[in-house]
Amino acid sequence: MQRRRIHILNGHPAETSLSKLFAERYGTAATKAGHDLRITHLQDLHFDLDFGRSGYTDPKPMEPDLRTVQDGLRWA
């Protein structure tokens, strides 16, 4: 078996959800199978949801939590 890097992004905003349960169960199974895992839950991230304030012509800088997610996706 080839070892894989897996990054799970649970995009549900609630602290308890079926999506979170599925993400964590999948992550547990992937780890037990010997894969490398990173998991991110949307409700744990802190960032400004309002992209419209600065728009596309004057974008806001990438916030630290979003940079962490971006790095995780590159890693996978």
mmCIF file of N, CA and C in Angstrom:
data_model
loop_
_atom_site.group_PDB
_atom_site.id
_atom_site.type_symbol
_atom_site.label_atom_id
_atom_site.label_comp_id
_atom_site.label_asym_id
_atom_site.label_seq_id
_atom_site.Cartn_x
_atom_site.Cartn_y
_atom_site.Cartn_z
ATOM 1 N N MET A 1 0.830 -1.185 0.000
ATOM 2 C CA MET A 1 0.000 0.000 0.000
ATOM 3 C C MET A 1 0.874 1.247 0.000
ATOM 4 N N GLN A 2 0.490 2.221 -0.794
ATOM 5 C CA GLN A 2 1.216 3.479 -0.845
ATOM 6 C C GLN A 2 0.670 4.427 0.219
ATOM 7 N N ARG A 3 1.564 4.974 1.026
ATOM 8 C CA ARG A 3 1.171 5.929 2.057
ATOM 9 C C ARG A 3 0.747 7.240 1.388
ATOM 10 N N ARG A 4 -0.378 7.787 1.794
ATOM 11 C CA ARG A 4 -0.921 9.019 1.216
ATOM 12 C C ARG A 4 -0.952 10.133 2.262
ATOM 13 N N ARG A 5 -0.939 11.361 1.772
ATOM 14 C CA ARG A 5 -1.166 12.528 2.621
ATOM 15 C C ARG A 5 -2.598 12.973 2.381
ATOM 16 N N ILE A 6 -3.373 13.026 3.442
ATOM 17 C CA ILE A 6 -4.790 13.362 3.330
ATOM 18 C C ILE A 6 -5.083 14.580 4.203
ATOM 19 N N HIS A 7 -5.703 15.577 3.608
ATOM 20 C CA HIS A 7 -6.156 16.745 4.363
ATOM 21 C C HIS A 7 -7.671 16.811 4.248
ATOM 22 N N ILE A 8 -8.346 16.675 5.365
ATOM 23 C CA ILE A 8 -9.801 16.730 5.404
ATOM 24 C C ILE A 8 -10.208 18.133 5.829
ATOM 25 N N LEU A 9 -11.067 18.752 5.049
ATOM 26 C CA LEU A 9 -11.610 20.067 5.390
ATOM 27 C C LEU A 9 -13.112 19.906 5.636
ATOM 28 N N ASN A 10 -13.502 19.948 6.895
ATOM 29 C CA ASN A 10 -14.918 19.872 7.256
ATOM 30 C C ASN A 10 -15.480 21.284 7.171
ATOM 31 N N GLY A 11 -16.287 21.548 6.167
ATOM 32 C CA GLY A 11 -16.807 22.880 5.918
ATOM 33 C C GLY A 11 -18.109 23.218 6.620
ATOM 34 N N HIS A 12 -18.564 22.374 7.535
ATOM 35 C CA HIS A 12 -19.800 22.663 8.263
ATOM 36 C C HIS A 12 -19.476 23.593 9.430
ATOM 37 N N PRO A 13 -20.243 24.676 9.608
ATOM 38 C CA PRO A 13 -19.902 25.649 10.650
ATOM 39 C C PRO A 13 -20.281 25.255 12.075
ATOM 40 N N ALA A 14 -21.099 24.221 12.247
ATOM 41 C CA ALA A 14 -21.540 23.846 13.593
ATOM 42 C C ALA A 14 -20.478 23.017 14.314
ATOM 43 N N GLU A 15 -20.446 23.181 15.635
ATOM 44 C CA GLU A 15 -19.474 22.423 16.433
ATOM 45 C C GLU A 15 -19.790 20.931 16.428
ATOM 46 N N THR A 16 -21.060 20.592 16.438
ATOM 47 C CA THR A 16 -21.459 19.194 16.329
ATOM 48 C C THR A 16 -22.317 19.046 15.077
ATOM 49 N N SER A 17 -21.893 18.159 14.204
ATOM 50 C CA SER A 17 -22.641 17.935 12.958
ATOM 51 C C SER A 17 -22.308 16.545 12.436
ATOM 52 N N LEU A 18 -23.145 16.071 11.554
ATOM 53 C CA LEU A 18 -22.888 14.793 10.906
ATOM 54 C C LEU A 18 -21.617 14.888 10.060
ATOM 55 N N SER A 19 -21.397 16.048 9.441
ATOM 56 C CA SER A 19 -20.185 16.250 8.642
ATOM 57 C C SER A 19 -18.929 16.095 9.486
ATOM 58 N N LYS A 20 -18.950 16.655 10.686
ATOM 59 C CA LYS A 20 -17.787 16.534 11.584
ATOM 60 C C LYS A 20 -17.566 15.075 11.966
ATOM 61 N N LEU A 21 -18.650 14.372 12.273
ATOM 62 C CA LEU A 21 -18.539 12.953 12.620
ATOM 63 C C LEU A 21 -17.933 12.155 11.469
ATOM 64 N N PHE A 22 -18.429 12.391 10.255
ATOM 65 C CA PHE A 22 -17.885 11.681 9.086
ATOM 66 C C PHE A 22 -16.407 12.007 8.881
ATOM 67 N N ALA A 23 -16.047 13.277 9.002
ATOM 68 C CA ALA A 23 -14.659 13.699 8.810
ATOM 69 C C ALA A 23 -13.741 13.016 9.821
ATOM 70 N N GLU A 24 -14.161 12.996 11.068
ATOM 71 C CA GLU A 24 -13.326 12.384 12.112
ATOM 72 C C GLU A 24 -13.242 10.871 11.961
ATOM 73 N N ARG A 25 -14.333 10.224 11.605
ATOM 74 C CA ARG A 25 -14.305 8.772 11.402
ATOM 75 C C ARG A 25 -13.412 8.399 10.219
ATOM 76 N N TYR A 26 -13.523 9.165 9.135
ATOM 77 C CA TYR A 26 -12.676 8.917 7.969
ATOM 78 C C TYR A 26 -11.212 9.123 8.347
ATOM 79 N N GLY A 27 -10.949 10.187 9.097
ATOM 80 C CA GLY A 27 -9.584 10.467 9.536
ATOM 81 C C GLY A 27 -9.015 9.355 10.404
ATOM 82 N N THR A 28 -9.811 8.841 11.301
ATOM 83 C CA THR A 28 -9.365 7.732 12.159
ATOM 84 C C THR A 28 -9.024 6.508 11.319
ATOM 85 N N ALA A 29 -9.879 6.180 10.363
ATOM 86 C CA ALA A 29 -9.637 5.016 9.498
ATOM 87 C C ALA A 29 -8.386 5.224 8.644
ATOM 88 N N ALA A 30 -8.201 6.435 8.126
ATOM 89 C CA ALA A 30 -7.034 6.721 7.291
ATOM 90 C C ALA A 30 -5.745 6.606 8.101
ATOM 91 N N THR A 31 -5.765 7.101 9.322
ATOM 92 C CA THR A 31 -4.590 7.006 10.201
ATOM 93 C C THR A 31 -4.288 5.547 10.530
ATOM 94 N N LYS A 32 -5.306 4.784 10.853
ATOM 95 C CA LYS A 32 -5.107 3.363 11.154
ATOM 96 C C LYS A 32 -4.558 2.602 9.956
ATOM 97 N N ALA A 33 -4.891 3.065 8.749
ATOM 98 C CA ALA A 33 -4.400 2.421 7.528
ATOM 99 C C ALA A 33 -2.979 2.863 7.182
ATOM 100 N N GLY A 34 -2.422 3.781 7.988
ATOM 101 C CA GLY A 34 -1.035 4.184 7.790
ATOM 102 C C GLY A 34 -0.821 5.455 6.979
ATOM 103 N N HIS A 35 -1.886 6.195 6.712
ATOM 104 C CA HIS A 35 -1.759 7.428 5.942
ATOM 105 C C HIS A 35 -1.460 8.610 6.867
ATOM 106 N N ASP A 36 -0.849 9.655 6.321
ATOM 107 C CA ASP A 36 -0.615 10.893 7.058
ATOM 108 C C ASP A 36 -1.875 11.738 6.952
ATOM 109 N N LEU A 37 -2.279 12.365 8.051
ATOM 110 C CA LEU A 37 -3.558 13.056 8.075
ATOM 111 C C LEU A 37 -3.439 14.430 8.698
ATOM 112 N N ARG A 38 -4.134 15.365 8.084
ATOM 113 C CA ARG A 38 -4.410 16.672 8.675
ATOM 114 C C ARG A 38 -5.904 16.890 8.535
ATOM 115 N N ILE A 39 -6.514 17.458 9.573
ATOM 116 C CA ILE A 39 -7.949 17.711 9.527
ATOM 117 C C ILE A 39 -8.215 19.126 10.021
ATOM 118 N N THR A 40 -9.098 19.821 9.324
ATOM 119 C CA THR A 40 -9.472 21.181 9.685
ATOM 120 C C THR A 40 -10.992 21.257 9.754
ATOM 121 N N HIS A 41 -11.482 21.843 10.836
ATOM 122 C CA HIS A 41 -12.917 22.060 11.005
ATOM 123 C C HIS A 41 -13.188 23.560 10.879
ATOM 124 N N LEU A 42 -14.120 23.927 10.027
ATOM 125 C CA LEU A 42 -14.437 25.329 9.783
ATOM 126 C C LEU A 42 -14.706 26.089 11.080
ATOM 127 N N GLN A 43 -15.416 25.464 12.012
ATOM 128 C CA GLN A 43 -15.770 26.183 13.242
ATOM 129 C C GLN A 43 -14.565 26.525 14.101
ATOM 130 N N ASP A 44 -13.406 25.921 13.834
ATOM 131 C CA ASP A 44 -12.182 26.223 14.590
ATOM 132 C C ASP A 44 -11.377 27.369 13.982
ATOM 133 N N LEU A 45 -11.752 27.815 12.795
ATOM 134 C CA LEU A 45 -10.988 28.856 12.106
ATOM 135 C C LEU A 45 -11.509 30.247 12.467
ATOM 136 N N HIS A 46 -10.596 31.198 12.520
ATOM 137 C CA HIS A 46 -10.952 32.582 12.815
ATOM 138 C C HIS A 46 -10.519 33.443 11.636
ATOM 139 N N PHE A 47 -11.502 33.981 10.914
ATOM 140 C CA PHE A 47 -11.222 34.845 9.778
ATOM 141 C C PHE A 47 -12.452 35.687 9.479
ATOM 142 N N ASP A 48 -12.248 36.767 8.758
ATOM 143 C CA ASP A 48 -13.327 37.678 8.389
ATOM 144 C C ASP A 48 -14.086 37.100 7.199
ATOM 145 N N LEU A 49 -15.366 36.829 7.381
ATOM 146 C CA LEU A 49 -16.175 36.238 6.320
ATOM 147 C C LEU A 49 -16.560 37.235 5.232
ATOM 148 N N ASP A 50 -16.408 38.519 5.498
ATOM 149 C CA ASP A 50 -16.851 39.547 4.559
ATOM 150 C C ASP A 50 -15.742 39.933 3.585
ATOM 151 N N PHE A 51 -15.664 39.216 2.479
ATOM 152 C CA PHE A 51 -14.667 39.539 1.451
ATOM 153 C C PHE A 51 -15.052 40.811 0.712
ATOM 154 N N GLY A 52 -16.326 41.157 0.696
ATOM 155 C CA GLY A 52 -16.827 42.282 -0.073
ATOM 156 C C GLY A 52 -16.329 43.647 0.360
ATOM 157 N N ARG A 53 -15.849 43.764 1.592
ATOM 158 C CA ARG A 53 -15.406 45.079 2.066
ATOM 159 C C ARG A 53 -14.265 45.638 1.243
ATOM 160 N N SER A 54 -13.335 44.825 0.859
ATOM 161 C CA SER A 54 -12.212 45.345 0.085
ATOM 162 C C SER A 54 -12.343 44.982 -1.389
ATOM 163 N N GLY A 55 -13.158 44.003 -1.696
ATOM 164 C CA GLY A 55 -13.421 43.643 -3.081
ATOM 165 C C GLY A 55 -12.244 42.969 -3.766
ATOM 166 N N TYR A 56 -12.368 42.834 -5.060
ATOM 167 C CA TYR A 56 -11.353 42.133 -5.849
ATOM 168 C C TYR A 56 -10.202 43.052 -6.259
ATOM 169 N N THR A 57 -10.443 44.363 -6.238
ATOM 170 C CA THR A 57 -9.394 45.289 -6.675
ATOM 171 C C THR A 57 -8.425 45.628 -5.555
ATOM 172 N N ASP A 58 -8.866 45.515 -4.309
ATOM 173 C CA ASP A 58 -8.009 45.809 -3.159
ATOM 174 C C ASP A 58 -8.165 44.681 -2.141
ATOM 175 N N PRO A 59 -7.652 43.491 -2.456
ATOM 176 C CA PRO A 59 -7.893 42.335 -1.587
ATOM 177 C C PRO A 59 -7.236 42.477 -0.216
ATOM 178 N N LYS A 60 -7.915 41.896 0.765
ATOM 179 C CA LYS A 60 -7.367 41.866 2.118
ATOM 180 C C LYS A 60 -6.223 40.858 2.159
ATOM 181 N N PRO A 61 -5.302 41.049 3.091
ATOM 182 C CA PRO A 61 -4.226 40.057 3.231
ATOM 183 C C PRO A 61 -4.787 38.715 3.722
ATOM 184 N N MET A 62 -4.101 37.648 3.380
ATOM 185 C CA MET A 62 -4.520 36.305 3.800
ATOM 186 C C MET A 62 -4.366 36.196 5.318
ATOM 187 N N GLU A 63 -5.443 35.817 5.982
ATOM 188 C CA GLU A 63 -5.418 35.693 7.436
ATOM 189 C C GLU A 63 -4.725 34.391 7.845
ATOM 190 N N PRO A 64 -4.113 34.371 9.045
ATOM 191 C CA PRO A 64 -3.305 33.209 9.448
ATOM 192 C C PRO A 64 -4.029 31.863 9.369
ATOM 193 N N ASP A 65 -5.277 31.782 9.840
ATOM 194 C CA ASP A 65 -5.989 30.497 9.789
ATOM 195 C C ASP A 65 -6.236 30.055 8.351
ATOM 196 N N LEU A 66 -6.528 30.999 7.472
ATOM 197 C CA LEU A 66 -6.741 30.639 6.068
ATOM 198 C C LEU A 66 -5.432 30.209 5.408
ATOM 199 N N ARG A 67 -4.335 30.828 5.791
ATOM 200 C CA ARG A 67 -3.026 30.423 5.265
ATOM 201 C C ARG A 67 -2.703 28.996 5.720
ATOM 202 N N THR A 68 -3.062 28.657 6.948
ATOM 203 C CA THR A 68 -2.845 27.301 7.459
ATOM 204 C C THR A 68 -3.627 26.279 6.631
ATOM 205 N N VAL A 69 -4.881 26.594 6.308
ATOM 206 C CA VAL A 69 -5.683 25.694 5.474
ATOM 207 C C VAL A 69 -5.053 25.571 4.088
ATOM 208 N N GLN A 70 -4.658 26.684 3.521
ATOM 209 C CA GLN A 70 -4.017 26.678 2.200
ATOM 210 C C GLN A 70 -2.746 25.825 2.215
ATOM 211 N N ASP A 71 -1.946 25.958 3.245
ATOM 212 C CA ASP A 71 -0.728 25.149 3.370
ATOM 213 C C ASP A 71 -1.051 23.671 3.484
ATOM 214 N N GLY A 72 -2.126 23.333 4.216
ATOM 215 C CA GLY A 72 -2.538 21.948 4.357
ATOM 216 C C GLY A 72 -2.965 21.343 3.022
ATOM 217 N N LEU A 73 -3.664 22.131 2.221
ATOM 218 C CA LEU A 73 -4.072 21.630 0.903
ATOM 219 C C LEU A 73 -2.871 21.408 0.005
ATOM 220 N N ARG A 74 -1.895 22.304 0.066
ATOM 221 C CA ARG A 74 -0.663 22.103 -0.715
ATOM 222 C C ARG A 74 0.073 20.849 -0.247
ATOM 223 N N TRP A 75 0.102 20.648 1.072
ATOM 224 C CA TRP A 75 0.787 19.504 1.667
ATOM 225 C C TRP A 75 0.187 18.189 1.140
ATOM 226 N N ALA A 76 -1.145 18.148 1.057
ATOM 227 C CA ALA A 76 -1.821 16.922 0.602
ATOM 228 C C ALA A 76 -1.568 16.700 -0.871
#
